[in-house]
Short mmCIF file of C-alpha atoms and ligand atoms in Angstrom, two decimals:
data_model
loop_
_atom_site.label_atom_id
_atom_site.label_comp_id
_atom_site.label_asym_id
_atom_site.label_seq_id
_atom_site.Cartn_x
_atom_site.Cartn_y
_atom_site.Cartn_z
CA UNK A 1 39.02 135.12 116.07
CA UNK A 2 39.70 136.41 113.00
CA UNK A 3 41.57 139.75 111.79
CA UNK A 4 40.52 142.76 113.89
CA UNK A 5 39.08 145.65 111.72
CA UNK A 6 42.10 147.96 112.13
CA UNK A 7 44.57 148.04 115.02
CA UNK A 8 43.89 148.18 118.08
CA UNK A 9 43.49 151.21 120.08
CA UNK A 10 46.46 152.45 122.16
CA UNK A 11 44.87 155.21 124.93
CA UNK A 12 41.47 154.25 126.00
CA UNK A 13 39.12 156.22 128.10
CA UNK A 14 35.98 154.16 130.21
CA UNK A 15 33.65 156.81 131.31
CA UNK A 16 32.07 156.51 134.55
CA UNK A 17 33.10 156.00 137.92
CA UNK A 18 31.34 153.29 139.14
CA UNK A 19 32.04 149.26 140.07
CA UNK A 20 31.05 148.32 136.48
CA UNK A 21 33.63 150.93 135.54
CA UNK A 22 35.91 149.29 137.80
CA UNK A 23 35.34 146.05 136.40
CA UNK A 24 35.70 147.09 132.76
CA UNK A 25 38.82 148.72 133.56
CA UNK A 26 40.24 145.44 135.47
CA UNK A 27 39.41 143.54 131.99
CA UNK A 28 40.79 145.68 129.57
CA UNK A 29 44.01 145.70 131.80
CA UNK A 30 44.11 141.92 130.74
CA UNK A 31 44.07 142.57 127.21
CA UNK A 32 47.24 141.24 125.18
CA UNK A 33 47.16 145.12 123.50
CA UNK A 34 48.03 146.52 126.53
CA UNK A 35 46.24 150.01 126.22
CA UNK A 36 46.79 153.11 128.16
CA UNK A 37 43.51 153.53 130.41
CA UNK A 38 42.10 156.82 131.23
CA UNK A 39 38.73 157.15 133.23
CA UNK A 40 36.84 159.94 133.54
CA UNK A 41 35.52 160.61 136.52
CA UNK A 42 36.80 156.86 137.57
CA UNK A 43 37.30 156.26 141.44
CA UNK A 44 40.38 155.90 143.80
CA UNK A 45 39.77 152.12 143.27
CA UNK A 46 40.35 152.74 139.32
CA UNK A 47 42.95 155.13 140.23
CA UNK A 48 44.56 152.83 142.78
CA UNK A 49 45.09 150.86 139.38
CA UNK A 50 47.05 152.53 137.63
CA UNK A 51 44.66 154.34 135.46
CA UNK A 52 45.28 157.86 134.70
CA UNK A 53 41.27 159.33 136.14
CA UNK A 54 39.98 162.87 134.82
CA UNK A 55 38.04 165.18 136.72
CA UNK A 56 35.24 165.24 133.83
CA UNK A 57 31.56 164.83 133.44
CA UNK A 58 30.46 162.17 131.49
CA UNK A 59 27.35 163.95 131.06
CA UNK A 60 29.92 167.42 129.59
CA UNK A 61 29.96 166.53 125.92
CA UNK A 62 32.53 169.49 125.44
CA UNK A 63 34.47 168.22 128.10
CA UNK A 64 34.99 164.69 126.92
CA UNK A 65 35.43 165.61 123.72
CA UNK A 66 38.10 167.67 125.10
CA UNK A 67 39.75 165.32 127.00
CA UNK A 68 39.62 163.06 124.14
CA UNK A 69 41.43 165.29 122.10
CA UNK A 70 44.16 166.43 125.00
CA UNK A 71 44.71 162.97 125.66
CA UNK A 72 45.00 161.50 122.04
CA UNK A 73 42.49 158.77 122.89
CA UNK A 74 41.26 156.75 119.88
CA UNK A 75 38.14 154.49 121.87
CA UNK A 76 35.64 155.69 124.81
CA UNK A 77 33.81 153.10 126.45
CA UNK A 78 31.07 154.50 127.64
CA UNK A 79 29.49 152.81 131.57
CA UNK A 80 26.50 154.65 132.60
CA UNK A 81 23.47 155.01 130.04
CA UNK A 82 22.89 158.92 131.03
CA UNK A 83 25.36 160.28 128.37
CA UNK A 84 24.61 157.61 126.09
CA UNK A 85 21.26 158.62 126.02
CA UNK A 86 22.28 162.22 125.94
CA UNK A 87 23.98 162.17 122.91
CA UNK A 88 27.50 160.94 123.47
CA UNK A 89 28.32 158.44 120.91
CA UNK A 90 27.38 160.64 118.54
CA UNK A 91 29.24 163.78 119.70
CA UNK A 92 32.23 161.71 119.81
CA UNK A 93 31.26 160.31 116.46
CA UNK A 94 31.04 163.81 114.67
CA UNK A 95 34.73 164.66 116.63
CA UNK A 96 36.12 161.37 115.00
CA UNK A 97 36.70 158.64 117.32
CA UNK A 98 35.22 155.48 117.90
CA UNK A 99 33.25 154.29 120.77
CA UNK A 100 31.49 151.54 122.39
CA UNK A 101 27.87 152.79 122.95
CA UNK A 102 24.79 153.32 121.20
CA UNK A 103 24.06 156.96 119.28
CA UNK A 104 21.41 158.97 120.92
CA UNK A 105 18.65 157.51 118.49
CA UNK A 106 19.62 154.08 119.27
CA UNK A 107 19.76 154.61 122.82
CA UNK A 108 16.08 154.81 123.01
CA UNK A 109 15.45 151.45 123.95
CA UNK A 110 16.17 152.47 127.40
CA UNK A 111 16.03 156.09 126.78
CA UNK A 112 12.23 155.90 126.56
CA UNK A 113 10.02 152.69 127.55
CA UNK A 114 7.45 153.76 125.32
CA UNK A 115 9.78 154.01 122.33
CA UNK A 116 11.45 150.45 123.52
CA UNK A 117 7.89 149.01 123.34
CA UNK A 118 7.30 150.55 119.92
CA UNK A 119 10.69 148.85 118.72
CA UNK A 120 9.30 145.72 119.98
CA UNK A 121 6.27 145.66 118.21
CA UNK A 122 8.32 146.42 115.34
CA UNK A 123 10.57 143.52 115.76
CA UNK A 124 8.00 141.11 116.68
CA UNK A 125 10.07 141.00 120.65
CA UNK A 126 7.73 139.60 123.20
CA UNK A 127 6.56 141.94 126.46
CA UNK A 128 4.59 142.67 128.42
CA UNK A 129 1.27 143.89 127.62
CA UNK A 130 0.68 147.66 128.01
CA UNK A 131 -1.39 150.57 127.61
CA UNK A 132 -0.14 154.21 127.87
CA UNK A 133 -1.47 156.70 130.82
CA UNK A 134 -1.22 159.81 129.77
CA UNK A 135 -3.38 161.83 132.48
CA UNK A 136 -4.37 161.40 136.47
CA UNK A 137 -8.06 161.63 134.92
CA UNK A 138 -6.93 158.31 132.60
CA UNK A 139 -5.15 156.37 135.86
CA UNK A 140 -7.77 156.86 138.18
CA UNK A 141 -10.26 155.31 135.09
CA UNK A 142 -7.67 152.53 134.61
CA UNK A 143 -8.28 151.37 138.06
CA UNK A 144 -11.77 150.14 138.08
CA UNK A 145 -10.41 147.34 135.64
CA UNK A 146 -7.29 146.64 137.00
CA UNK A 147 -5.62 143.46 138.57
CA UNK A 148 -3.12 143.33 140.82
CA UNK A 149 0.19 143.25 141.34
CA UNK A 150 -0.20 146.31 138.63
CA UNK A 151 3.25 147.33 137.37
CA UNK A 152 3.42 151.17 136.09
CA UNK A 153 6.42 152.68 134.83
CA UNK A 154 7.42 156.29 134.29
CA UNK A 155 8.47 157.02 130.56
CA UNK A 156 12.13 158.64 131.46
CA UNK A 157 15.02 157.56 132.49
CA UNK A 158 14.95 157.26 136.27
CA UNK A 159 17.69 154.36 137.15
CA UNK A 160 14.84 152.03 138.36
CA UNK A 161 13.11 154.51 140.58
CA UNK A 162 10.20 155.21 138.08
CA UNK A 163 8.57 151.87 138.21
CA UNK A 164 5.81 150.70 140.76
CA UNK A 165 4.64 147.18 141.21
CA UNK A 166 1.21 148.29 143.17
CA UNK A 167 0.44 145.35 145.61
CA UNK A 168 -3.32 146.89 145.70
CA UNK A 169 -5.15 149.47 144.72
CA UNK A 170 -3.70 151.44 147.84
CA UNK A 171 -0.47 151.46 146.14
CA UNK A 172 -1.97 152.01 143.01
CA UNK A 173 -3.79 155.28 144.52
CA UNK A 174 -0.35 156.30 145.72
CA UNK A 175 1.67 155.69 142.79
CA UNK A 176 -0.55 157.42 140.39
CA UNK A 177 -0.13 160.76 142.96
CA UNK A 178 3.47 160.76 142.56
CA UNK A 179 3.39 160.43 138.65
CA UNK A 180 0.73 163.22 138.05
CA UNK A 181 0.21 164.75 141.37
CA UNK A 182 3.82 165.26 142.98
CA UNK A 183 5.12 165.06 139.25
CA UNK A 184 8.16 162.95 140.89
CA UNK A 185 9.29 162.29 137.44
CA UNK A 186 8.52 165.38 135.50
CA UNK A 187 5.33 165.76 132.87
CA UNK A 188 5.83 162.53 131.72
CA UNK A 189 3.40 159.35 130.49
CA UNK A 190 3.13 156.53 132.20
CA UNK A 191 2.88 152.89 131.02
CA UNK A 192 0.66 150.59 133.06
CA UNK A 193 1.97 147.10 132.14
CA UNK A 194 0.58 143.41 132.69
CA UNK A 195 2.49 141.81 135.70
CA UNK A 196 4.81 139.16 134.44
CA UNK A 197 5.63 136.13 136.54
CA UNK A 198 8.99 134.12 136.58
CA UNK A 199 12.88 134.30 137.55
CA UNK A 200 14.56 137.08 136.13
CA UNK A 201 17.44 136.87 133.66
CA UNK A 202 19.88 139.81 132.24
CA UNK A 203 20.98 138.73 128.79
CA UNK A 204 23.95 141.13 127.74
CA UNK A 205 24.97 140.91 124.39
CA UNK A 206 27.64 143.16 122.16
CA UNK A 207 26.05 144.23 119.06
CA UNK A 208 27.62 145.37 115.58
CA UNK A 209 25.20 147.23 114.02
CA UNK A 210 24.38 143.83 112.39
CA UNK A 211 24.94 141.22 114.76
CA UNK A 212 23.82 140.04 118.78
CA UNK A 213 26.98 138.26 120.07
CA UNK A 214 25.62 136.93 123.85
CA UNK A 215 27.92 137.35 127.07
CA UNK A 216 27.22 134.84 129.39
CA UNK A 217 24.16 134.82 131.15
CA UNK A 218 23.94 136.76 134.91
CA UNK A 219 21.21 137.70 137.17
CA UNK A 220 21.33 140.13 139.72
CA UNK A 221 18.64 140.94 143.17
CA UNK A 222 17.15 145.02 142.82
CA UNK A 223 15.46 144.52 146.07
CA UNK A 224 17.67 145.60 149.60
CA UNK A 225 17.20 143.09 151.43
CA UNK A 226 17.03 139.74 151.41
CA UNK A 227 14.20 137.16 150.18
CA UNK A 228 13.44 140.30 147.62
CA UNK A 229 12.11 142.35 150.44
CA UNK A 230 12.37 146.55 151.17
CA UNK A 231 13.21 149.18 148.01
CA UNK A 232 14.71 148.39 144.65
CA UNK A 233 18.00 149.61 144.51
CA UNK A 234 20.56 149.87 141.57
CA UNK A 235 21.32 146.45 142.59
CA UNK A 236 22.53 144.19 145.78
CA UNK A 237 24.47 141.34 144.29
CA UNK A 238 25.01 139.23 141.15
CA UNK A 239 26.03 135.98 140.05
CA UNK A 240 26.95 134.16 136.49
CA UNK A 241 26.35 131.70 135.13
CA UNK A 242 23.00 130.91 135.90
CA UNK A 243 22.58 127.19 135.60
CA UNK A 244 19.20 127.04 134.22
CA UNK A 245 20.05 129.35 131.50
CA UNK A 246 21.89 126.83 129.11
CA UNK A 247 23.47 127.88 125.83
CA UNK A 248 20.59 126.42 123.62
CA UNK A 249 18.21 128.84 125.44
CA UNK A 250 20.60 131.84 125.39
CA UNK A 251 20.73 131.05 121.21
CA UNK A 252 16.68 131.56 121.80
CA UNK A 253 16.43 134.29 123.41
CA UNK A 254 19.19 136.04 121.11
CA UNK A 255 17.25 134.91 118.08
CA UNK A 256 13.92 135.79 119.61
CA UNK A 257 14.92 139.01 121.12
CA UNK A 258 18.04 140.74 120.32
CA UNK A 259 18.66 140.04 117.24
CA UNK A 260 15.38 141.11 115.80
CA UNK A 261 16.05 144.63 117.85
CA UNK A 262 19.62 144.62 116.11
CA UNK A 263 17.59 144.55 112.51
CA UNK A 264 14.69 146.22 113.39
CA UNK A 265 17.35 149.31 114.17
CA UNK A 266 19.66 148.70 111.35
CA UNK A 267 16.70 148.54 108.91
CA UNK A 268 15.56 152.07 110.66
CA UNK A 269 19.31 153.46 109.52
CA UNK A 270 19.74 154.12 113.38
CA UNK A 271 22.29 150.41 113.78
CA UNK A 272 22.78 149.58 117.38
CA UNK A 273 26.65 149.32 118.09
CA UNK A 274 27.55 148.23 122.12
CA UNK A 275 26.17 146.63 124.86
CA UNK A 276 21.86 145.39 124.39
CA UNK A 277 21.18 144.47 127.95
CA UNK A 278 17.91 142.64 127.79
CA UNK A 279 16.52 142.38 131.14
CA UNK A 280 13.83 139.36 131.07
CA UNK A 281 11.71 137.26 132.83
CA UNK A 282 11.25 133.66 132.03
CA UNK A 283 7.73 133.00 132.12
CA UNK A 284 6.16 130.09 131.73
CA UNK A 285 5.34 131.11 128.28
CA UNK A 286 8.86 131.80 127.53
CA UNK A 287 11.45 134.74 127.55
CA UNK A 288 9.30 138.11 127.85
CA UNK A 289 11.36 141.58 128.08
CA UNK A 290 10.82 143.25 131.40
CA UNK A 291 13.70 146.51 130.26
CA UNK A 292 16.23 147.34 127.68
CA UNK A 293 19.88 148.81 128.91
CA UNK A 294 21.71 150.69 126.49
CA UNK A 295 24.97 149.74 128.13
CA UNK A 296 26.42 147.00 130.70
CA UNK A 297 24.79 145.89 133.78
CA UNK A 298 25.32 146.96 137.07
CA UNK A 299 26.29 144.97 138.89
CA UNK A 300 26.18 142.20 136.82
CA UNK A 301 29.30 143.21 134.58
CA UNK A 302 31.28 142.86 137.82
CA UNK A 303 30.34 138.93 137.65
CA UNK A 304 31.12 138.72 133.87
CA UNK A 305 33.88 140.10 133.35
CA UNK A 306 36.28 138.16 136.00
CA UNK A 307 34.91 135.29 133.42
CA UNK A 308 35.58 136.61 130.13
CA UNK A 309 38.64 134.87 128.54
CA UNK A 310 38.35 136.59 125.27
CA UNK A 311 39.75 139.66 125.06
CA UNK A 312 37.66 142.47 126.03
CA UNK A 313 39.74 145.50 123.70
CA UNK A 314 39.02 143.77 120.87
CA UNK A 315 35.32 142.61 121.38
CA UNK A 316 34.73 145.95 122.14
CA UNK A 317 36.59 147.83 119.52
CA UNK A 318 35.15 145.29 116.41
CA UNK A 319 31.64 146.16 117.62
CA UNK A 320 32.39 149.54 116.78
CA UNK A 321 32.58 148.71 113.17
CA UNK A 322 29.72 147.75 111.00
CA UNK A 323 29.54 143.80 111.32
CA UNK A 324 33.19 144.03 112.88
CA UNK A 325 32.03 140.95 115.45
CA UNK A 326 31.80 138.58 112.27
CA UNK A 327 33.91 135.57 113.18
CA UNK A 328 34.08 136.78 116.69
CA UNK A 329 33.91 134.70 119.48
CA UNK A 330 33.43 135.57 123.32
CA UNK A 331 34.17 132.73 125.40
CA UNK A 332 33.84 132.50 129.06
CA UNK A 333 35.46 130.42 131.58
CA UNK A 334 33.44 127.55 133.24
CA UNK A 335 33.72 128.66 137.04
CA UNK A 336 31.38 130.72 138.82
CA UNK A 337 31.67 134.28 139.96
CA UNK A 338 28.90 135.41 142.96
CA UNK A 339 29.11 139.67 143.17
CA UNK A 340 27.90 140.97 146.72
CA UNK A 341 27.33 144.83 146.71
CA UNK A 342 28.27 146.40 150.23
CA UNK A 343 26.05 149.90 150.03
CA UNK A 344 26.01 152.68 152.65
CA UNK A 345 23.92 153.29 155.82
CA UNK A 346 20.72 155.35 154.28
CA UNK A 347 20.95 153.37 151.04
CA UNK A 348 18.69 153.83 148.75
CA UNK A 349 17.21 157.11 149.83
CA UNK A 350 19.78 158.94 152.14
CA UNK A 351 23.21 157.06 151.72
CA UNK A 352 25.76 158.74 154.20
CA UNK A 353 28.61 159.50 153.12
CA UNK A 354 32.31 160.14 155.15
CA UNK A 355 32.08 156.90 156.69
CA UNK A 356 35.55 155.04 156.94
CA UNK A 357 36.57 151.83 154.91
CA UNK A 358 38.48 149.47 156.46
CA UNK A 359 39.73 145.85 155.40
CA UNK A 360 39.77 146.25 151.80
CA UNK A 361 43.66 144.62 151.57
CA UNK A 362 42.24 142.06 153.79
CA UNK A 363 39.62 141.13 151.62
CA UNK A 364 41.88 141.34 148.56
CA UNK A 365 44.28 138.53 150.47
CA UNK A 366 41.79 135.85 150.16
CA UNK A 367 41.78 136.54 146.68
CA UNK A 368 38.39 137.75 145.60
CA UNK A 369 38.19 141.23 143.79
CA UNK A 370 37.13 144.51 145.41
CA UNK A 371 35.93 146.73 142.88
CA UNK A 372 35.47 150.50 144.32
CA UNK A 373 31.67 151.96 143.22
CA UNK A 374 30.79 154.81 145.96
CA UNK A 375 34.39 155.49 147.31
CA UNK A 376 36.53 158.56 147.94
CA UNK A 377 39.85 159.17 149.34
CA UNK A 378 40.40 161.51 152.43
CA UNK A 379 43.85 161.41 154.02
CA UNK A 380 44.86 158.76 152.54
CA UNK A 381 41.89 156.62 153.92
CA UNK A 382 39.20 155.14 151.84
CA UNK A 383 35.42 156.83 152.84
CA UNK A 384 31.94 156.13 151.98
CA UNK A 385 31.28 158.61 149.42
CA UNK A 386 28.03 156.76 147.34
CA UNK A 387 25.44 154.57 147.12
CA UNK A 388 26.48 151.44 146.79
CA UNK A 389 30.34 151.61 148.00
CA UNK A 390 32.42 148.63 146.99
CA UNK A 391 31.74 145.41 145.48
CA UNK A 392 33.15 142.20 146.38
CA UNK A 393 33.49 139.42 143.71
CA UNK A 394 34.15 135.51 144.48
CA UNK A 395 35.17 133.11 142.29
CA UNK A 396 35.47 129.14 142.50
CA UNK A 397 34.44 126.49 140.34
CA UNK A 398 30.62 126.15 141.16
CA UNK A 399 28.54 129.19 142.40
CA UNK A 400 28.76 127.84 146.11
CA UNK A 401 32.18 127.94 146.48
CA UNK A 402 32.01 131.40 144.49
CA UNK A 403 29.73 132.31 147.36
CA UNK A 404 31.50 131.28 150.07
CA UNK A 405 34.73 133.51 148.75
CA UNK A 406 32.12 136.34 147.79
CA UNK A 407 31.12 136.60 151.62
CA UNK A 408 34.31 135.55 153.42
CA UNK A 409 35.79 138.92 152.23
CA UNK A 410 32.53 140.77 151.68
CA UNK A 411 32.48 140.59 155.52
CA UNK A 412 36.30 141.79 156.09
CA UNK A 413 35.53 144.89 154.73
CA UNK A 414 34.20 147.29 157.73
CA UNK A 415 32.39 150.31 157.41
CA UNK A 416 29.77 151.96 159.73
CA UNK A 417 26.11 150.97 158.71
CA UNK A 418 27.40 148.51 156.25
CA UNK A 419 24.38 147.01 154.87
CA UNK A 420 24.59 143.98 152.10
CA UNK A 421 22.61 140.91 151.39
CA UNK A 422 23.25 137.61 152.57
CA UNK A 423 21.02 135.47 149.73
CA UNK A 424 23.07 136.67 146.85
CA UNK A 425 22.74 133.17 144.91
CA UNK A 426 21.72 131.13 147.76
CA UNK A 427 19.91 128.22 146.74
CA UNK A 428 21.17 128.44 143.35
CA UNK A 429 23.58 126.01 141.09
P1 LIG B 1 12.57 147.72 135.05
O1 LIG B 1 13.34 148.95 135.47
O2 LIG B 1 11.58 147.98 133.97
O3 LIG B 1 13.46 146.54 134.79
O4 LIG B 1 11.76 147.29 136.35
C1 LIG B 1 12.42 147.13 137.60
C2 LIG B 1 11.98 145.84 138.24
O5 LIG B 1 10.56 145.81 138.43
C3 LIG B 1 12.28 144.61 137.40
O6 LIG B 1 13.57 144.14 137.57
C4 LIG B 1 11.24 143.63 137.93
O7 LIG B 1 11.68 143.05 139.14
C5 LIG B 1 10.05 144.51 138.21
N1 LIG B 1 9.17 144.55 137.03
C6 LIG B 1 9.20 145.43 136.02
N2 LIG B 1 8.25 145.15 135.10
C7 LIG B 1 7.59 144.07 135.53
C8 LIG B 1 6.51 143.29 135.02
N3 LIG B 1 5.89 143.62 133.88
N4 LIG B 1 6.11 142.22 135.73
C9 LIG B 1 6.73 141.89 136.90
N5 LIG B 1 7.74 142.59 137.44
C10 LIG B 1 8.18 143.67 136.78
N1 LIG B 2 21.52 145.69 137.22
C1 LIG B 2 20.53 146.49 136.62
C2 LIG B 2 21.04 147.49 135.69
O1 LIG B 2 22.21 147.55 135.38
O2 LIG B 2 20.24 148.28 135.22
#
């Protein structure tokens, strides 16, 4: 690569305290800089690492910034879209330090699906059609002409839970209630969106303010359980790469889709600098966006980042600067990394917590990674203490042998109600 823009930071703080945090952290232990890691909140897996973890509030703005300055940290990476969203970047901005994450403006593209769509249009981004529902009175008229699956999406930020894909008009009835009758996601609009049909795809790239520079290509399974049945969730499992994906379409869909967003945003004087997580589906009429992230996937960061060769510190730290990735290069290793996501008894809507973890050394021995997500330490035992608890990552040189490792310690690690996925990239090269 050539000549970082500056040094490179010495005391770095990840916020979050989840397994993509976990996973971040792992990476930027491997950088050749050798930074100082603080997490705020982080987890005992994090802290288990050596990382110093804060008792802070990602979502605090006057508490990071105060950590930031008690600390002497000089880069936040920032995990979970929530503060990003809420203003973060630029709070830390106006105190003076760098970060990886888009400003509050920029954020938008997940921030608000309306806004995203309006930024497509803009950019000339394929998606799906849409029309905008802004009253019960308008959703009930909507019906007479609709076909089904319907998809209808909230208009806030609701990690996942705001969208419905109505089976009939049943469901259609029913979701339409909770967005204007219960109000289950505020006084909000609703967008009513044409169904798109395809494999999925989550196309991750680190952005500049000027340029879309493409991790390697990763899909991960929303739906509990397995053959895409039961709730969406956060997120079962993940693998990378995904075989059909090769690098002449990931230069298309870059060109096609985040790169226009990059310029649409830097020609608004709003530049996007961090992660642009396109979530697509590959249609038969090409790459349509399904969802922008303002930040990395999760779970699919804990598949890419056991890949990454490059070095993370400084990929992140140039996209901080205006065009800072020029000459920047993000290479991944060719093996195969399968993520299974080991969630709690009650996941999605009630996970219990308290529940104790056993045979997390275990599964370390065979020599796939255990990153911590919904974790807590009580006498010196791990617990349940989230959604999704730990996540187990394989590795091996094709995706079945990354599977095989992914489950051979997914299922040494022992909790009560344990529940997980057994399809995470079955069938799949
Ligand atoms: P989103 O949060 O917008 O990514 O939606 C969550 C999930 O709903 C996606 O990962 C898809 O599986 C599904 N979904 C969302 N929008 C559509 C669409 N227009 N057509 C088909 N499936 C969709
Ligand atoms: N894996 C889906 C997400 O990070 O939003």
């Amino acid at each position: 690569m050539e000549p970082v823009s500056g040094d490179l930071p010495r005391k770095v703080l990840v916020l979050g305290g989840g397994g993509r945090e976990h996973a971040i952290v792992r990476a930027l232990q491997r950088s050749p800089a050798r930074p100082e890691l603080w997490a705020a909140p982080g987890n005992p897996g994090i802290a288990r690492d050596g990382v110093h973890c804060a008792a802070v509030d990602p979502l605090d703005g006057d508490a990071v910034v105060a950590l930031v300055e008690r600390a002497g940290i000089e880069f936040v990476v920032v995990g979970p879209e929530a503060p990003l969203v809420a203003g973060i970047a630029d709070r830390l901005a106006a105190a003076g330090v760098r970060c990886l994450g888009p400003s509050q403006e920029a954020a938008r593209v997940e921030g608000s699906k309306l806004a995203a769509k309006q930024l497509m249009a803009e950019a000339g981004v394929a998606t799906a059609a849409y029309r905008v529902l802004e009253s019960r009175e308008q959703a009930l008229a909507a019906l007479a002409e609709l076909d089904y699956p319907a998809v209808f999406k909230a208009d806030v930020l609701a990690a996942g839970k705001g969208v419905v894909v109505a089976a009939d008009e049943t469901e259609a009835r029913a979701a339409i209630d909770a967005y204007f009758v219960e109000r289950r996601f505020g006084e909000t609009a609703v967008l009513l969106e044409e169904f798109l049909v395809g494999d999925e795809l989550s196309l991750l790239c680190l952005c500049d303010g000027e340029r879309a520079l493409p991790l390697a290509p990763a899909r991960d399974y929303k739906r509990l359980r397995d053959g895409d049945e039961g709730p969406n969730t956060g997120g079962m499992g993940s693998y990378s790469p995904v075989g059909e994906v090769d690098s002449e379409l990931v230069a298309e869909i870059v060109a096609t889709i985040h790169q226009p967003i990059v310029d649409a945003l830097r020609e608004r004087g709003t530049p996007y600098h961090g992660v642009l997580y396109g979530g697509l589906m590959l249609t038969a009429d090409g790459p349509r966006v399904l969802e922008f992230n303002c930040r990395f996937g999760d779970p699919e960061t804990q598949a890419l980042l056991p890949r990454l060769r490059s070095d993370l510190l400084e990929l992140l730290w140039r996209a901080s600067f205006a065009g800072g990735l020029d000459g920047a290069s993000c290479e991944f290793a060719d093996d195969a990394a399968v993520c299974v996501v080991l969630a709690a008894s009650g996941y999605p809507e009630a996970p219990r917590r308290g529940d104790p973890i056993a045979g997390i050394e275990a599964a370390e021995r065979t020599g796939a990674l255990v990153f911590h997500a919904g974790t807590a330490e009580r006498d010196g035992q791990f617990v349940t203490a989230g959604g999704r608890v730990i996540n187990v990552v394989g590795t091996g040189p094709d995706l079945a042998a990354a599977r095989e490792a992914a489950y051979r310690a997914a299922d040494l690690v022992e909790f009560d109600g344990k529940q997980l996925r057994r399809d995470i990239a079955a069938g799949r090269s």
